C-alpha positions as a printed Julia matrix, in Angstrom:
82×3 Matrix{Float64}:
 -145.06   0.32   28.61
 -144.42   3.9    27.56
 -147.09   6.55   27.72
 -148.16   7.88   24.31
 -148.35  11.59   23.63
 -151.45  12.92   21.94
 -150.37  15.64   19.5
 -153.77  17.29   19.72
 -153.38  17.76   23.46
 -149.94  19.29   22.97
 -151.27  21.7    20.33
 -154.23  22.7    22.5
 -151.88  23.31   25.45
 -150.03  26.01   23.47
 -151.02  29.63   23.82
 -152.69  31.24   20.81
 -149.54  33.3    20.14
 -147.27  30.23   20.22
 -149.65  28.28   18.0
 -149.76  31.14   15.49
 -145.94  31.44   15.41
 -145.58  27.71   14.74
 -148.15  27.61   11.95
 -147.35  30.8    10.03
 -146.52  30.12    6.38
 -143.78  31.85    4.45
 -142.29  31.15    1.05
 -139.03  33.06    1.64
 -137.04  30.43    3.59
 -137.91  27.77    1.0
 -137.14  30.06   -1.92
 -133.78  30.93   -0.38
 -132.92  27.23    0.02
 -134.0   26.58   -3.57
 -131.79  29.43   -4.84
 -128.8   28.11   -2.89
 -129.49  24.59   -4.19
 -129.63  25.78   -7.82
 -126.5   27.84   -7.22
 -124.67  24.74   -5.98
 -125.83  22.78   -9.04
 -124.73  25.54  -11.41
 -121.38  25.91   -9.63
 -120.63  22.2    -9.74
 -121.78  21.95  -13.37
 -119.58  24.9   -14.33
 -116.55  23.22  -12.76
 -117.33  19.97  -14.59
 -117.78  21.81  -17.9
 -114.5   23.67  -17.32
 -112.88  20.25  -16.86
 -110.85  21.33  -13.85
 -108.33  18.76  -12.63
 -110.11  15.72  -11.18
 -113.45  16.97  -12.53
 -114.94  13.44  -12.66
 -114.91  13.44   -8.85
 -117.45  16.29   -8.98
 -119.92  14.14  -10.89
 -121.07  12.36   -7.7
 -121.97  15.52   -5.72
 -123.5   17.04   -8.86
 -125.67  13.95   -9.31
 -126.71  14.03   -5.65
 -127.66  17.71   -5.93
 -129.77  16.97   -9.0
 -131.45  13.93   -7.43
 -132.36  15.95   -4.32
 -134.51  18.22   -6.5
 -137.07  15.4    -6.25
 -137.69  16.18   -2.56
 -138.95  19.66   -3.44
 -141.24  18.17   -6.08
 -142.53  15.57   -3.63
 -143.34  18.14   -0.93
 -144.91  20.48   -3.49
 -147.25  17.69   -4.6
 -148.39  17.34   -0.95
 -148.62  21.16   -0.66
 -146.14  21.09    2.25
 -143.1   22.57    0.5
 -143.02  25.91    2.25
């Protein structure tokens, strides 16, 4: 039988400085990822609209990029996005 780890004990074992570094909130990393994600969507959509050779192949990654916008919505609803 394996020994279970109590997350509260692990958190309490951290120094105050380590605990603060791990729990600090910042919007910038999330906003940067969102900007890159929208940039990828716009880039793929521009290539599809330009009808470059084999443009239908880009429809799959474009669809995946659009579908993955749901994850940001989901985490925002739980207030854990950033």
